Short mmCIF file of C-alpha atoms in Angstrom, two decimals:
data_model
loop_
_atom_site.label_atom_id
_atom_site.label_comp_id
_atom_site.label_asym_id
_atom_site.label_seq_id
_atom_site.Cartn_x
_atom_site.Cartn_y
_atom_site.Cartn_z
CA UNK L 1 0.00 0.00 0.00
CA UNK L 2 1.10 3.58 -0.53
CA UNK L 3 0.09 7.15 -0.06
CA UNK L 4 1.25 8.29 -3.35
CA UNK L 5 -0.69 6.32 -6.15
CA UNK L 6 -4.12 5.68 -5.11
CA UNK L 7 -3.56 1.91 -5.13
CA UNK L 8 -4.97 1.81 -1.84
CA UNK L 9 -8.37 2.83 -2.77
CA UNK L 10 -10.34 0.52 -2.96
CA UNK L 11 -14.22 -0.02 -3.88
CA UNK L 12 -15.30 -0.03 -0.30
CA UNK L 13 -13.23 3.10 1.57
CA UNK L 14 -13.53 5.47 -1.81
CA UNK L 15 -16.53 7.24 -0.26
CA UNK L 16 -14.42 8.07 2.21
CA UNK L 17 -11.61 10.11 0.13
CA UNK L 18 -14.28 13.71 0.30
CA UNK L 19 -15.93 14.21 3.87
CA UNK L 20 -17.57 17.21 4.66
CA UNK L 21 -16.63 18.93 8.02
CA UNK L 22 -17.01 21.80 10.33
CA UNK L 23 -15.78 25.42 9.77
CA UNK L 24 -12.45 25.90 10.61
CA UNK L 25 -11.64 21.81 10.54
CA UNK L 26 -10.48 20.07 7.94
CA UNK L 27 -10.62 16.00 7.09
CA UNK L 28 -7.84 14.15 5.19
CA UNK L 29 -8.04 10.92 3.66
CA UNK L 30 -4.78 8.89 5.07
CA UNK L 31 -5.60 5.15 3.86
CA UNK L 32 -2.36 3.85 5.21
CA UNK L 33 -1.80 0.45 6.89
CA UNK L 34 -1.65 1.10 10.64
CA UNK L 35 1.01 -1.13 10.99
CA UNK L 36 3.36 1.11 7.86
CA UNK L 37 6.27 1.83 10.04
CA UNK L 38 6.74 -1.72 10.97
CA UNK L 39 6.31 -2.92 7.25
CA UNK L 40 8.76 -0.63 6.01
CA UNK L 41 11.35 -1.68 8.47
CA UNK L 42 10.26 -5.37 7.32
CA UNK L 43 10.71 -4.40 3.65
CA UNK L 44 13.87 -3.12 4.50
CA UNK L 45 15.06 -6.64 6.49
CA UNK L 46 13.72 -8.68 3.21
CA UNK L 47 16.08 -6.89 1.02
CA UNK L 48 19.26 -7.41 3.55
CA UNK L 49 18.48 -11.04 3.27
CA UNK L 50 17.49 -11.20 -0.41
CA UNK L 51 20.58 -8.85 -0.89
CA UNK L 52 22.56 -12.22 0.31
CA UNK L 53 20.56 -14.72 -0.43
CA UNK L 54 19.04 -15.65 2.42
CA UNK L 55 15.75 -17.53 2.91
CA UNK L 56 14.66 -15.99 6.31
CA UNK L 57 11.97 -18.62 7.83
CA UNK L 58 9.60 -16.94 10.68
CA UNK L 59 8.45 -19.64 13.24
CA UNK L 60 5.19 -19.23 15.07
CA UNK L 61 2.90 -21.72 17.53
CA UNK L 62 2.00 -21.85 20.93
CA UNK L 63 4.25 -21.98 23.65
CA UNK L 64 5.58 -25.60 23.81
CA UNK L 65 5.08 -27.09 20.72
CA UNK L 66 8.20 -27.77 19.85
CA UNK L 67 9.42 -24.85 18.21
CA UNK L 68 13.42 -25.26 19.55
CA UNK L 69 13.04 -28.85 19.42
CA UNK L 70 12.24 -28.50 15.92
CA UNK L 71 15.17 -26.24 15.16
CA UNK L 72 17.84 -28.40 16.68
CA UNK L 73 16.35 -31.56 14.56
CA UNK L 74 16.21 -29.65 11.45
CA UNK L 75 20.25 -27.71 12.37
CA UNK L 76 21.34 -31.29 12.51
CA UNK L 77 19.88 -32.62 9.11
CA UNK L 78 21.15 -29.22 7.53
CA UNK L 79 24.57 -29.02 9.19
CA UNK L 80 26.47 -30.43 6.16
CA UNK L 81 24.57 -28.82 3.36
CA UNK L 82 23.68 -25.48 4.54
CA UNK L 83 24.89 -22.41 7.00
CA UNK L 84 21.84 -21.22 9.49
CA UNK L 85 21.42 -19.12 11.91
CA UNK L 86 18.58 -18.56 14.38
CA UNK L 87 16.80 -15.36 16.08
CA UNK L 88 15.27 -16.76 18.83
CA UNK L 89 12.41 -14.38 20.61
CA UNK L 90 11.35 -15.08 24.38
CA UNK L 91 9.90 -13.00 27.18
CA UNK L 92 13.17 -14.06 29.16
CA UNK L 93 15.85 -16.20 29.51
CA UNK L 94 18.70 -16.65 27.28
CA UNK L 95 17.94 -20.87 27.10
CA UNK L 96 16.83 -21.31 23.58
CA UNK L 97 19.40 -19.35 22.18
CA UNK L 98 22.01 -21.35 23.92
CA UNK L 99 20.07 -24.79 22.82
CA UNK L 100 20.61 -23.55 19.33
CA UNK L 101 24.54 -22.43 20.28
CA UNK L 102 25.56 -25.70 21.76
CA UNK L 103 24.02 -27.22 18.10
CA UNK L 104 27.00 -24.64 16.74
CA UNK L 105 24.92 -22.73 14.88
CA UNK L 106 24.79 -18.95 15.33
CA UNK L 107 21.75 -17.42 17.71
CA UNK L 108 20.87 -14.51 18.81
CA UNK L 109 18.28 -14.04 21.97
CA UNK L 110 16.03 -11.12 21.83
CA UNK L 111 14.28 -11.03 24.93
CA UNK L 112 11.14 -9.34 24.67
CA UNK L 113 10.41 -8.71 28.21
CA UNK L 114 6.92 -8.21 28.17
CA UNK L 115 6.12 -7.53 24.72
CA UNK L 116 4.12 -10.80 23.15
CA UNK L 117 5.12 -10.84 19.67
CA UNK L 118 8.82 -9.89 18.16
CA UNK L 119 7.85 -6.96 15.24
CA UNK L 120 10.56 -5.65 12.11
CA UNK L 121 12.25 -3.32 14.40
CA UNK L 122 13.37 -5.96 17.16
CA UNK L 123 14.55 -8.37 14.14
CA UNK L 124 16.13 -5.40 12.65
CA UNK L 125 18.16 -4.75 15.97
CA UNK L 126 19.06 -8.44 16.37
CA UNK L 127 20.82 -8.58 12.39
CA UNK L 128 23.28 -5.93 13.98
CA UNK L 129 24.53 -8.49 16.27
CA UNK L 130 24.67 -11.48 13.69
CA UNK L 131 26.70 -12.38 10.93
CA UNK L 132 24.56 -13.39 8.13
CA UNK L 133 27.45 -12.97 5.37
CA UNK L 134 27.48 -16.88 3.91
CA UNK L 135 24.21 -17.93 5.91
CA UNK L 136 21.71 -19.67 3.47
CA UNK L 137 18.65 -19.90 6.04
CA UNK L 138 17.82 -17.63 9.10
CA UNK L 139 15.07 -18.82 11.24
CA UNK L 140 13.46 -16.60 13.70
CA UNK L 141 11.46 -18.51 16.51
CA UNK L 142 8.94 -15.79 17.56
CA UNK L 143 7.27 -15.93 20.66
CA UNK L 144 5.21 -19.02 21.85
CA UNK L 145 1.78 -17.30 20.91
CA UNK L 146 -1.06 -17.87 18.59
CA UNK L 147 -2.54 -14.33 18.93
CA UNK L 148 -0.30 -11.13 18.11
CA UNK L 149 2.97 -12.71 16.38
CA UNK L 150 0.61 -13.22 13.17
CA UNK L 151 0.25 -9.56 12.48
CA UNK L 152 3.34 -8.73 12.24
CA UNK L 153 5.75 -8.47 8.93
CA UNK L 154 9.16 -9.37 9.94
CA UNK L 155 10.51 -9.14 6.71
CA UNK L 156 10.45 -12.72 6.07
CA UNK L 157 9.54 -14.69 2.87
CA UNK L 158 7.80 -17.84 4.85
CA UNK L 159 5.57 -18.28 7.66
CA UNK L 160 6.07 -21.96 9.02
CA UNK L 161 2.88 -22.54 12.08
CA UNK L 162 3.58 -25.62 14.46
CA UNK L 163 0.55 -27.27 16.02
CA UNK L 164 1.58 -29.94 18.19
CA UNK L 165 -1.08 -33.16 18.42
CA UNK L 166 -0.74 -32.81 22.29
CA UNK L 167 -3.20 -29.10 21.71
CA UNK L 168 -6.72 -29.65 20.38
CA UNK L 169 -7.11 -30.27 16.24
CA UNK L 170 -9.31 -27.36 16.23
CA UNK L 171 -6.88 -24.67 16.54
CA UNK L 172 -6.91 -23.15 13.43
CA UNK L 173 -10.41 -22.42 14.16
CA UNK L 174 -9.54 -20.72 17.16
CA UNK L 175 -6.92 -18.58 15.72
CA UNK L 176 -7.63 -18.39 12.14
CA UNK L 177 -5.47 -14.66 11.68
CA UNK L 178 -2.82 -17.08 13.06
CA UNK L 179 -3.34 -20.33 10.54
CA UNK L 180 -4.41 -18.28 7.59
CA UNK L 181 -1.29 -16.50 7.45
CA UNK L 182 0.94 -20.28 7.63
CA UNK L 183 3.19 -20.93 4.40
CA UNK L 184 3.22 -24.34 6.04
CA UNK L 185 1.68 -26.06 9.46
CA UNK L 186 3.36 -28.53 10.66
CA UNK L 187 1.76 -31.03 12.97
CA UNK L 188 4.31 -31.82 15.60
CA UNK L 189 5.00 -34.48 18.29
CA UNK L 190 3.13 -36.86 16.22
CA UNK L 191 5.21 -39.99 17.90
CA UNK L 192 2.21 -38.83 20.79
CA UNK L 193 -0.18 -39.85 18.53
CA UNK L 194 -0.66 -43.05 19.55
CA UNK L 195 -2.06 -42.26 22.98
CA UNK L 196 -3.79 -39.91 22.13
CA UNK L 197 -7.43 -40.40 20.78
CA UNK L 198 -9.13 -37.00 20.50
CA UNK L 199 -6.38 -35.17 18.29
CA UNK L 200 -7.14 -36.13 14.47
CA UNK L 201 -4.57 -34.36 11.94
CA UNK L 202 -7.29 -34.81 9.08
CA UNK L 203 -9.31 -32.66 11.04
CA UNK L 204 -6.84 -30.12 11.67
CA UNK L 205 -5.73 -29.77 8.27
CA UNK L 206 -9.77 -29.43 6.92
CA UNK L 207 -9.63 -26.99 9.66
CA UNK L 208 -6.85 -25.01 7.97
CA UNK L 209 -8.80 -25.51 4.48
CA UNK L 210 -11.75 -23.62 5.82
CA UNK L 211 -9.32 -20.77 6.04
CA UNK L 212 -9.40 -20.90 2.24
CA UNK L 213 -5.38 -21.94 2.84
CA UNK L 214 -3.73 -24.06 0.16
CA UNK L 215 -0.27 -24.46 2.62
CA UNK L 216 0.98 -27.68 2.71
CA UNK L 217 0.72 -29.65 5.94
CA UNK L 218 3.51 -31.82 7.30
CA UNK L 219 3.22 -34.39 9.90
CA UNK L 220 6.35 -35.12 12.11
CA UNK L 221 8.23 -35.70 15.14
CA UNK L 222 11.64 -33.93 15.73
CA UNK L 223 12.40 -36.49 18.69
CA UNK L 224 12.02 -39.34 17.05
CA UNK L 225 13.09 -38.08 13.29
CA UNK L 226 9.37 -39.29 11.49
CA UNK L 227 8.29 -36.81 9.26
CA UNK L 228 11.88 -34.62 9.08
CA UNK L 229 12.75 -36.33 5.70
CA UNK L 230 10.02 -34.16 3.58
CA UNK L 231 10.45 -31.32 6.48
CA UNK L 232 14.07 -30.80 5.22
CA UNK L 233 13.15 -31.48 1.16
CA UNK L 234 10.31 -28.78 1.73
CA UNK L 235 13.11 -26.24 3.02
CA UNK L 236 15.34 -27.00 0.35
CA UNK L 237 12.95 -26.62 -2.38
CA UNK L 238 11.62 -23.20 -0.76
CA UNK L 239 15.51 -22.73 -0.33
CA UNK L 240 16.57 -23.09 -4.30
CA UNK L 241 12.92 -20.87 -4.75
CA UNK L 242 14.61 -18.09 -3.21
CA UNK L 243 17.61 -18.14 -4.78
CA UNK L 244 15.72 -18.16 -8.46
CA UNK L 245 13.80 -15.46 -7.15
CA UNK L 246 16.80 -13.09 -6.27
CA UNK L 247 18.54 -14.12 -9.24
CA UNK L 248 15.73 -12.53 -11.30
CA UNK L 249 15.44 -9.69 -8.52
CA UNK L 250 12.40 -10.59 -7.55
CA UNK L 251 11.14 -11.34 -3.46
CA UNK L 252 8.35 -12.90 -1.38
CA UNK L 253 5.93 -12.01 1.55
CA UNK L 254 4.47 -14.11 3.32
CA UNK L 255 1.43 -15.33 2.55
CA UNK L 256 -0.96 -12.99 3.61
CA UNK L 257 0.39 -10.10 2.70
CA UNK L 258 0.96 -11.51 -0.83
CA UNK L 259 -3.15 -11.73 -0.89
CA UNK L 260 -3.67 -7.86 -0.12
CA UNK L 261 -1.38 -6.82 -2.22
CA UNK L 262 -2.66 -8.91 -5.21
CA UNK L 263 -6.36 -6.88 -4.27
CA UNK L 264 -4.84 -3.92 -4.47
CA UNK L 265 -3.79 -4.48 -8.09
CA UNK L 266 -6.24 -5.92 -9.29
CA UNK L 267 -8.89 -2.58 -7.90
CA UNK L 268 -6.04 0.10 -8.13
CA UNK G 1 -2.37 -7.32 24.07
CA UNK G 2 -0.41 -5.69 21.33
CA UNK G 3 -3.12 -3.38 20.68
CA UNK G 4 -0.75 -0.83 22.58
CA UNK G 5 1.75 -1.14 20.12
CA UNK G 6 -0.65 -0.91 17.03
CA UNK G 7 -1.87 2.09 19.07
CA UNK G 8 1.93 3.79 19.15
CA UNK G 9 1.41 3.40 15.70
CA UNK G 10 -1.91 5.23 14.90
CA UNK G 11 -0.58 7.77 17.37
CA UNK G 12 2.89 8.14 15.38
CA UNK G 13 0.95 8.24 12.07
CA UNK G 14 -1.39 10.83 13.32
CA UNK G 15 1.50 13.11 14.07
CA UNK G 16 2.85 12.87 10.55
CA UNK G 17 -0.34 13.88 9.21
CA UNK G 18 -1.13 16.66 11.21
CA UNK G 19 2.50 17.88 10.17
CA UNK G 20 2.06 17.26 6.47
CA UNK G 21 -1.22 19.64 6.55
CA UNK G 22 0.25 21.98 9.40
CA UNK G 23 -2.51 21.82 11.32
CA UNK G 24 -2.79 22.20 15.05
CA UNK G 25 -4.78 19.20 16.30
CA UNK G 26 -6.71 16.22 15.15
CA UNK G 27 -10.23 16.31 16.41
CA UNK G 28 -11.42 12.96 14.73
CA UNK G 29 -9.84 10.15 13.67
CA UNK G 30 -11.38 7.08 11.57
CA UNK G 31 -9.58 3.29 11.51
CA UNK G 32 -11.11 0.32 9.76
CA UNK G 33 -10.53 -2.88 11.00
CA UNK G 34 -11.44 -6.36 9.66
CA UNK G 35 -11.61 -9.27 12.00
CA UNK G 36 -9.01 -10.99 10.25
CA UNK G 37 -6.43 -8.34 11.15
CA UNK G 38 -5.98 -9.68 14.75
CA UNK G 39 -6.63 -6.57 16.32
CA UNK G 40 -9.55 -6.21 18.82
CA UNK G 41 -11.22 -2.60 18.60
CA UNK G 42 -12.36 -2.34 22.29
CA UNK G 43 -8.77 -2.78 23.40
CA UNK G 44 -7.45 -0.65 20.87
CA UNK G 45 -9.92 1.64 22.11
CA UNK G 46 -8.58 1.28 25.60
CA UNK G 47 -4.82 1.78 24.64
CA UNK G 48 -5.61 4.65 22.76
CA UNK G 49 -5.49 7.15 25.18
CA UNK G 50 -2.69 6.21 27.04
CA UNK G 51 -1.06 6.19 23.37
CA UNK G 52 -2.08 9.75 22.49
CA UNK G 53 -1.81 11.30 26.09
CA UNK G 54 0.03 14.49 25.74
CA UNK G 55 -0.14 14.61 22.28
CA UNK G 56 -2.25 16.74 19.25
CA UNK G 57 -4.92 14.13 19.45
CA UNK G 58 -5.37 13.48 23.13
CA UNK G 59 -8.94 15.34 22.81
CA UNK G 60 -9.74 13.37 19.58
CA UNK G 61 -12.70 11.21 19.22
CA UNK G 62 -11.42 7.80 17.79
CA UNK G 63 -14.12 6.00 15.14
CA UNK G 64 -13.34 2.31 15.00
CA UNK G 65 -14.94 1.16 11.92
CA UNK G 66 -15.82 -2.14 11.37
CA UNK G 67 -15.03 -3.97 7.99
CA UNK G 68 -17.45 -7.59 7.17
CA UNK G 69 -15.82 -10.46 6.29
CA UNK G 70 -16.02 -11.10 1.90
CA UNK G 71 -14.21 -13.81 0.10
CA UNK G 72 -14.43 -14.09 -3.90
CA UNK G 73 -14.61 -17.55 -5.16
CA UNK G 74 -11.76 -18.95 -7.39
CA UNK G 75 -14.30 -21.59 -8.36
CA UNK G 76 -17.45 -19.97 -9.25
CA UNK G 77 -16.73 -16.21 -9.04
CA UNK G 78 -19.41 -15.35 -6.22
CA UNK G 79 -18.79 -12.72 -3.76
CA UNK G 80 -19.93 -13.53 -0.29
CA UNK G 81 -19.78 -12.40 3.33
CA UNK G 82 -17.91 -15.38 5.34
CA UNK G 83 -17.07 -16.34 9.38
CA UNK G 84 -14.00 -15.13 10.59
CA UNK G 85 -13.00 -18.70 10.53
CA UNK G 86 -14.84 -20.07 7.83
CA UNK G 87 -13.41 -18.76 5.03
CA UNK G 88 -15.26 -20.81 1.94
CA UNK G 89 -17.57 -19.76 -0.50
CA UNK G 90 -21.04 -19.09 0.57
CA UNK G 91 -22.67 -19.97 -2.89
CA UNK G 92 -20.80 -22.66 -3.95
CA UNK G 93 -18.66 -24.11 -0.47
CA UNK G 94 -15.48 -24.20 -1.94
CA UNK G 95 -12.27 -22.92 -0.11
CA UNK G 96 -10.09 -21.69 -2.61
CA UNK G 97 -11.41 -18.38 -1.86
CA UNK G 98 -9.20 -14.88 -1.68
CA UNK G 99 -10.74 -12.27 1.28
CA UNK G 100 -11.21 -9.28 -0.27
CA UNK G 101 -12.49 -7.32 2.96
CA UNK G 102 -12.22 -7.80 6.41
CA UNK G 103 -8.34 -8.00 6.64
CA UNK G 104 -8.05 -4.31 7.13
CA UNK G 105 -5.85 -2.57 9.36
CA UNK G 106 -5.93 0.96 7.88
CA UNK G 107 -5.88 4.72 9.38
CA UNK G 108 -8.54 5.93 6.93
CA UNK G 109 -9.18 9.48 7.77
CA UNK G 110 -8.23 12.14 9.73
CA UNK G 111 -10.19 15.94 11.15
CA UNK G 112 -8.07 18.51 11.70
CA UNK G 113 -8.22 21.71 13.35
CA UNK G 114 -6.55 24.11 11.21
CA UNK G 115 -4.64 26.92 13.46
CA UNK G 116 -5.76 30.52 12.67
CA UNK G 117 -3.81 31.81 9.63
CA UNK G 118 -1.14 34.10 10.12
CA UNK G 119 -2.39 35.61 6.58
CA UNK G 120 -4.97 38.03 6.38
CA UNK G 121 -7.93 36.27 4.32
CA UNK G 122 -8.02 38.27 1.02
#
């Protein structure tokens, strides 16, 4: 969206461009995304990594399904094929970034304090500390919360959304700004599966098809290493589509911002 | 609870406009949100004030409009008005849909009060 081309008019807020007001007021149409600042610092953290080639992966789920497990599975599988690096987001505590340091990758903690939900600016911050010369995929684990991390632009190109089998198979129902904005859900701790009987991952994934959300949906376990195999082929494809994209000088949001913007065209 | 942060944000973007049009104040301003943007008006309407306290647009009156839920079918081209989590077609139940309203997150309008011109009128 911008302020300068009308491409953010749409059908439904045009009326609102001419408003009538009191003597000695006056009323300006602004039509800008609440949330501007924060994209623009995201826009600016895409084109650092698309500037090297990165692939920057933004992880979101609850708190304790398996995020960090998931990472050190996935460092391991990678370790000979590709450099990573990790921003890991908490409230406190340095721990996850030191699970992912003793995996020798590179992490850096940002610790949120109170704040639920890591935003373009914190990420920003955090790059300054990193080295991300010769890294091929960053992953930033934001905080354990289904709610506020989904609206958000980081300046990522994927959103990955973990629902482990121990929650309930309705939860993209429940948080549907969450699930619709998924590249990919992955179903995790499915080695649990077995004693469980009220968690069904057909269910779940119709669940994320009533969000009108094509994503693909992998089943796995990072413990027990069923399910990683077409985890780690799905990264590298999405790993070789980034690097044809920057070759041609092209990028990609996430999901969900891909969908505005492709409204905004198409009306503008 | 990061409607205080979205509410920085308003706040921030209110400033800039009341520079751009060197006004004085804002007296009104008008936000649409969808559902789907994950932002709850009441609490935004809570956080504002603390946001704006101090500020041009601490006296403001802050219009939370509300934007319905429409998907357009891929399949069969209808237009209809959907659940927040139930984003299929309502004519033909398909979900290869694309929302085309109720995602919004946008400062849409601002009043100003103009300060008294320095100018004599001519």
């Amino acid at each position: 969206m911008c302020d300068t081309c009308g491409c953010n008019l749409t059908p439904g807020n045009r009326h609102l461009a001419f408003k009538p007001v009191a003597k000695g007021a006056t009323a300006v149409s602004v039509l800008k995304g609440l949330l501007a600042k924060n994209d623009d610092q995201a826009a600016h953290n895409r084109e650092h990594f698309d500037r090297r080639g990165i692939l920057a992966i933004n992880l979101m789920s609850s708190p304790g399904s398996g995020k960090t497990a998931l990472l050190e599975a996935t460092l391991t599988a990678l370790k000979d094929e590709f450099t990573c690096a990790v921003i890991e987001g908490d409230l406190e505590t340095e721990n996850d970034a030191e699970r992912i340091r003793a995996k020798g990758v590179q992490a850096h903690q940002i610790v949120t304090g109170t704040a639920c939900h890591l935003d373009a600016h914190l990420v920003h911050d955090a790059l300054h500390h990193m080295t991300l010369d010769g890294v091929d995929l960053l992953f930033i684990e934001n905080v354990g919360n289904l709610v506020c991390p989904a609206s958000f632009d980081l300046g990522q190109h994927l959103n990955v959304t973990l629902l482990s089998v121990t929650e309930g198979d309705d939860k993209p129902a429940k948080y549907p700004v969450m699930f619709r904005a998924a590249d990919a859900m992955l179903l995790t701790k499915t080695d649990l599966l077995a004693v469980l009987d009220d968690f069904d991952p057909d269910k779940a994934e119709a669940h994320l098809r009533d969000l009108a959300n094509p994503a693909p949906v992998l089943r796995l376990s990072a413990r027990k290493g069923a399910g990683m195999d077409a985890w780690v082929t799905w990264l590298r494809e999405q790993l070789a589509a980034q690097r044809a994209r920057v070759a041609i000088g092209q990028s990609r949001r996430p999901a969900i911002q891909a969908d505005g913007q492709r409204y905004h065209r198409i009306t503008a | 609870m990061h409607e205080l942060a979205v509410a920085q944000a308003l706040v921030e973007q209110v400033e800039s406009v009341i520079d751009q049009h060197a006004a004085s104040a804002a007296s009104r301003i008008r936000v649409r949100i969808g559902p789907l943007a994950g932002v709850v008006p009441d609490l935004l309407a809570s956080a504002f004030p603390l946001a704006a306290a101090g500020s041009r647009m601490e006296r403001a009156t802050l219009d939370l409009v509300d934007a319905p839920i429409k998907v357009r079918c891929q399949a069969c081209g209808s237009e209809t008005e959907a659940a927040m989590n139930r984003l299929v077609c309502g004519a033909c139940g398909d979900w290869h849909t694309q929302v085309i309203s109720g995602d919004e997150l946008l400062l849409e309008s601002v009043e100003l009060e103009t300060a008294p011109s320095l100018t004599p009128e001519s």
